[in-house]
C-alpha cells in the first residue's frame, strides 16, 4: 500500500499552460505539505495544510494554488507555467503533535515537472 | 542566513570508513531534528531522528545533537557503497498554535568509494 501517492510522476508541458498535481495519503495524518526541489536538490517548503486549513504559505507566486478537499488530499494547481517552474514537486504528510516534538514527514514519489 | 545549513559536498570516503555529516540551524526554538537519505531520482526517506542533546545510535548510524551550539550531525560507521546518496538534515521549529514546519537543509552528497 502506497502511503503518500502523487500523480502524475512526470509532467511535460509548454509555457503558459495550466496544470495540476494530485496528492493523497492513507496514513491518517492531519498535516500535508508541498515541497519544490530544484536542480541543486534544495527542498523548499511551499505550502502546509492542517486539517484542510492553510498553515504555511512561503512567498510562493500566486500562480500556485493549493487545494485541500479533505485532510487526506492536497492538490497543487499551477497557472501560466514558466520555465523556472521546472523542478521536482514532492508532497509529504506528517502528524501534528500537541507536544513540543515534531514527527517525521513521509514523502510521495515526486512529480518531475518540465516546462518547455 | 538559511534556516538549516549543510555543506553540499560531495563528501568522499573509502568503503569501511566513518562518514561525518554536519548541519547547523538558526531557530533556537527547534525541538526535533531528522536525517533523511535521498537516492538520485527518489524521494527522501527518514533514517534517524533525535530530540535530546547527546548521541543516539541506530545500527551503523549515530546522530548527535548540541542545542547550545545549534548543531546536529550524523555519523555513518563502516560506510558502504550503498550509502552513497544525498543526506538531508531537517528541523521542525514550532509555529504559533503548535504547528510544525519541516525545514530542510541543502543536503550533503556522500560518495563511498569501493
CSV table of C-alpha atoms in Angstrom, one decimal:
chain,number,residue,atom,x,y,z
A,1,UNK,CA,0.0,0.0,0.0
A,2,UNK,CA,1.4,3.4,-1.0
A,3,UNK,CA,1.4,5.7,1.9
A,4,UNK,CA,1.7,9.0,0.0
A,5,UNK,CA,0.9,8.9,-3.7
A,6,UNK,CA,1.2,11.7,-6.2
A,7,UNK,CA,0.1,11.8,-9.8
A,8,UNK,CA,1.4,12.3,-12.4
A,9,UNK,CA,5.0,11.2,-11.9
A,10,UNK,CA,6.2,13.1,-15.0
A,11,UNK,CA,4.7,16.2,-16.5
A,12,UNK,CA,6.0,17.9,-19.6
A,13,UNK,CA,4.1,21.0,-20.7
A,14,UNK,CA,4.6,24.2,-22.6
A,15,UNK,CA,5.0,27.7,-21.1
A,16,UNK,CA,1.7,29.4,-20.4
A,17,UNK,CA,-0.2,26.2,-19.8
A,18,UNK,CA,-2.1,25.4,-16.6
A,19,UNK,CA,-1.5,22.0,-14.8
A,20,UNK,CA,-2.4,20.2,-11.6
A,21,UNK,CA,-0.7,17.7,-9.4
A,22,UNK,CA,-2.7,15.5,-7.1
A,23,UNK,CA,-1.6,14.0,-3.8
A,24,UNK,CA,-3.3,11.5,-1.5
A,25,UNK,CA,-2.1,10.0,1.8
A,26,UNK,CA,-3.6,7.0,3.6
A,27,UNK,CA,-1.6,7.3,6.8
A,28,UNK,CA,-4.3,9.2,8.7
A,29,UNK,CA,-2.0,12.2,9.1
A,30,UNK,CA,-3.5,15.6,9.6
A,31,UNK,CA,-0.8,17.7,8.0
A,32,UNK,CA,0.3,17.8,4.4
A,33,UNK,CA,2.9,19.7,2.5
A,34,UNK,CA,4.1,20.7,-0.9
A,35,UNK,CA,7.9,21.0,-1.4
A,36,UNK,CA,9.8,22.1,-4.5
A,37,UNK,CA,13.2,20.5,-5.2
A,38,UNK,CA,15.3,22.4,-7.6
A,39,UNK,CA,18.2,21.2,-9.7
A,40,UNK,CA,20.6,21.7,-6.7
A,41,UNK,CA,18.5,19.4,-4.7
A,42,UNK,CA,17.3,22.0,-2.2
A,43,UNK,CA,13.9,21.0,-0.8
A,44,UNK,CA,12.0,24.2,-0.2
A,45,UNK,CA,8.6,24.2,1.5
A,46,UNK,CA,5.8,25.9,-0.4
A,47,UNK,CA,2.6,25.2,1.5
A,48,UNK,CA,1.4,23.3,4.5
A,49,UNK,CA,-2.2,22.4,5.4
A,50,UNK,CA,-3.5,21.0,8.7
A,51,UNK,CA,-7.0,19.5,8.5
A,52,UNK,CA,-7.8,21.4,5.3
A,53,UNK,CA,-6.6,24.7,6.8
A,54,UNK,CA,-3.7,26.6,5.2
A,55,UNK,CA,-0.9,26.9,7.8
A,56,UNK,CA,2.1,27.9,5.8
A,57,UNK,CA,2.4,29.8,2.5
A,58,UNK,CA,6.1,30.5,1.8
A,59,UNK,CA,6.0,33.5,-0.5
A,60,UNK,CA,5.1,31.4,-3.5
A,61,UNK,CA,3.8,33.2,-6.6
A,62,UNK,CA,0.0,33.3,-6.6
A,63,UNK,CA,0.1,31.3,-9.9
A,64,UNK,CA,0.4,28.3,-7.5
A,65,UNK,CA,-2.8,27.5,-5.7
A,66,UNK,CA,-3.1,24.5,-3.3
A,67,UNK,CA,-6.4,23.0,-2.5
A,68,UNK,CA,-7.2,20.5,0.2
A,69,UNK,CA,-10.7,19.0,-0.1
A,70,UNK,CA,-10.1,16.8,3.0
A,71,UNK,CA,-7.2,16.0,5.2
A,72,UNK,CA,-6.1,13.1,3.1
A,73,UNK,CA,-5.8,15.1,-0.1
A,74,UNK,CA,-3.7,18.1,-1.1
A,75,UNK,CA,-3.6,19.2,-4.8
A,76,UNK,CA,-1.5,21.8,-6.4
A,77,UNK,CA,-2.7,23.8,-9.4
A,78,UNK,CA,-0.2,25.9,-11.3
A,79,UNK,CA,-1.4,28.6,-13.8
A,80,UNK,CA,0.6,30.2,-16.6
A,81,UNK,CA,3.6,27.9,-16.2
A,82,UNK,CA,7.0,29.4,-16.6
A,83,UNK,CA,10.4,27.9,-17.4
A,84,UNK,CA,11.5,28.5,-13.8
A,85,UNK,CA,8.8,26.2,-12.5
A,86,UNK,CA,10.6,23.2,-13.8
A,87,UNK,CA,11.5,21.1,-10.8
A,88,UNK,CA,10.5,18.1,-8.8
A,89,UNK,CA,7.5,18.7,-6.6
A,90,UNK,CA,7.1,16.5,-3.6
A,91,UNK,CA,4.0,16.0,-1.5
A,92,UNK,CA,4.5,15.0,2.1
A,93,UNK,CA,2.5,14.3,5.2
A,94,UNK,CA,3.0,14.2,9.0
A,95,UNK,CA,1.1,14.1,12.1
A,96,UNK,CA,0.9,17.2,14.2
A,97,UNK,CA,1.6,16.6,17.9
A,98,UNK,CA,0.2,18.7,20.7
A,99,UNK,CA,3.6,18.5,22.5
A,100,UNK,CA,6.9,20.1,21.5
A,101,UNK,CA,8.0,17.2,19.5
A,102,UNK,CA,7.5,17.1,15.8
A,103,UNK,CA,7.2,13.9,13.8
A,104,UNK,CA,8.8,12.9,10.6
A,105,UNK,CA,7.4,13.7,7.2
A,106,UNK,CA,6.6,10.9,4.7
A,107,UNK,CA,7.1,11.7,1.1
A,108,UNK,CA,5.4,10.9,-2.1
A,109,UNK,CA,7.5,9.7,-5.1
A,110,UNK,CA,7.6,13.2,-6.6
A,111,UNK,CA,6.4,14.8,-9.8
A,112,UNK,CA,9.0,15.9,-12.2
A,113,UNK,CA,7.6,18.9,-14.0
A,114,UNK,CA,9.4,20.1,-17.1
A,115,UNK,CA,8.2,23.3,-18.8
A,116,UNK,CA,9.4,23.8,-22.3
B,1,UNK,CA,21.1,33.2,6.6
B,2,UNK,CA,19.4,29.9,5.6
B,3,UNK,CA,17.4,28.3,8.4
B,4,UNK,CA,19.3,25.0,8.0
B,5,UNK,CA,22.8,24.8,6.6
B,6,UNK,CA,24.8,21.9,5.3
B,7,UNK,CA,28.0,21.5,3.3
B,8,UNK,CA,26.8,20.5,-0.1
B,9,UNK,CA,29.9,18.2,-0.7
B,10,UNK,CA,30.5,15.9,-2.3
B,11,UNK,CA,32.0,14.1,0.7
B,12,UNK,CA,34.0,11.2,-0.5
B,13,UNK,CA,35.0,8.4,1.9
B,14,UNK,CA,36.5,5.0,1.3
B,15,UNK,CA,34.5,1.9,1.9
B,16,UNK,CA,34.6,0.9,5.6
B,17,UNK,CA,35.5,4.4,6.9
B,18,UNK,CA,33.3,6.7,9.0
B,19,UNK,CA,31.4,9.4,7.2
B,20,UNK,CA,30.6,12.5,9.2
B,21,UNK,CA,27.8,14.8,8.1
B,22,UNK,CA,27.1,18.1,9.7
B,23,UNK,CA,24.2,20.5,10.0
B,24,UNK,CA,23.6,23.9,11.7
B,25,UNK,CA,20.2,25.6,12.3
B,26,UNK,CA,19.2,29.1,13.2
B,27,UNK,CA,15.9,28.7,15.1
B,28,UNK,CA,16.7,28.1,18.8
B,29,UNK,CA,13.1,27.0,19.4
B,30,UNK,CA,13.6,24.0,17.2
B,31,UNK,CA,12.8,20.8,19.0
B,32,UNK,CA,13.0,17.9,16.5
B,33,UNK,CA,15.8,17.0,14.2
B,34,UNK,CA,15.9,14.5,11.4
B,35,UNK,CA,18.2,13.0,8.9
B,36,UNK,CA,16.8,11.9,5.6
B,37,UNK,CA,18.6,10.0,2.8
B,38,UNK,CA,17.7,10.7,-0.8
B,39,UNK,CA,18.9,8.5,-3.6
B,40,UNK,CA,19.1,10.0,-7.0
B,41,UNK,CA,15.7,10.2,-8.6
B,42,UNK,CA,13.9,9.0,-5.4
B,43,UNK,CA,12.1,10.7,-2.6
B,44,UNK,CA,13.6,11.4,0.8
B,45,UNK,CA,13.4,8.7,3.4
B,46,UNK,CA,13.9,9.1,7.1
B,47,UNK,CA,16.9,7.3,8.6
B,48,UNK,CA,17.3,8.9,12.1
B,49,UNK,CA,15.6,11.4,14.4
B,50,UNK,CA,16.8,13.0,17.6
B,51,UNK,CA,15.1,15.2,20.2
B,52,UNK,CA,17.5,15.4,23.1
B,53,UNK,CA,21.1,16.6,23.5
B,54,UNK,CA,23.7,13.9,23.1
B,55,UNK,CA,24.1,10.9,20.9
B,56,UNK,CA,21.6,8.4,19.5
B,57,UNK,CA,22.7,5.3,17.9
B,58,UNK,CA,20.8,3.0,15.5
B,59,UNK,CA,22.9,0.3,13.8
B,60,UNK,CA,25.7,1.9,11.8
B,61,UNK,CA,24.2,5.4,12.3
B,62,UNK,CA,24.7,7.8,15.2
B,63,UNK,CA,23.0,11.2,15.4
B,64,UNK,CA,24.5,13.8,17.6
B,65,UNK,CA,22.7,16.9,18.9
B,66,UNK,CA,24.0,20.0,20.6
B,67,UNK,CA,21.3,22.5,21.1
B,68,UNK,CA,23.5,25.1,22.7
B,69,UNK,CA,25.7,25.2,19.6
B,70,UNK,CA,22.6,24.7,17.3
B,71,UNK,CA,24.4,21.8,15.7
B,72,UNK,CA,23.4,18.3,14.6
B,73,UNK,CA,25.5,15.7,13.0
B,74,UNK,CA,25.2,12.2,11.5
B,75,UNK,CA,28.0,9.6,11.7
B,76,UNK,CA,27.9,6.6,9.4
B,77,UNK,CA,30.2,3.8,10.5
B,78,UNK,CA,31.6,1.1,8.2
B,79,UNK,CA,30.4,3.1,5.2
B,80,UNK,CA,29.2,1.1,2.2
B,81,UNK,CA,28.8,2.0,-1.4
B,82,UNK,CA,25.0,1.6,-0.9
B,83,UNK,CA,25.3,4.6,1.5
B,84,UNK,CA,26.1,6.9,-1.5
B,85,UNK,CA,23.3,9.4,-1.6
B,86,UNK,CA,22.3,12.9,-0.6
B,87,UNK,CA,21.7,13.3,3.2
B,88,UNK,CA,19.2,16.0,4.2
B,89,UNK,CA,19.1,17.5,7.6
B,90,UNK,CA,15.6,18.6,8.7
B,91,UNK,CA,14.5,20.7,11.6
B,92,UNK,CA,11.0,21.3,12.9
B,93,UNK,CA,10.7,24.7,14.5
B,94,UNK,CA,7.3,25.2,16.1
B,95,UNK,CA,5.0,27.8,14.8
B,96,UNK,CA,2.2,29.6,16.7
B,97,UNK,CA,-0.6,27.2,17.6
B,98,UNK,CA,1.8,24.3,17.9
B,99,UNK,CA,2.0,23.7,14.1
B,100,UNK,CA,5.2,22.3,12.7
B,101,UNK,CA,7.2,23.3,9.7
B,102,UNK,CA,9.6,20.6,8.5
B,103,UNK,CA,12.5,22.7,7.1
B,104,UNK,CA,15.3,21.1,5.2
B,105,UNK,CA,19.0,21.9,4.6
B,106,UNK,CA,20.5,21.9,1.2
B,107,UNK,CA,21.8,18.3,1.6
B,108,UNK,CA,25.3,16.8,1.6
B,109,UNK,CA,26.1,14.4,-1.2
B,110,UNK,CA,28.0,11.4,0.1
B,111,UNK,CA,30.1,9.2,-2.1
B,112,UNK,CA,31.5,5.9,-0.7
B,113,UNK,CA,34.4,4.7,-2.8
B,114,UNK,CA,34.8,0.9,-3.1
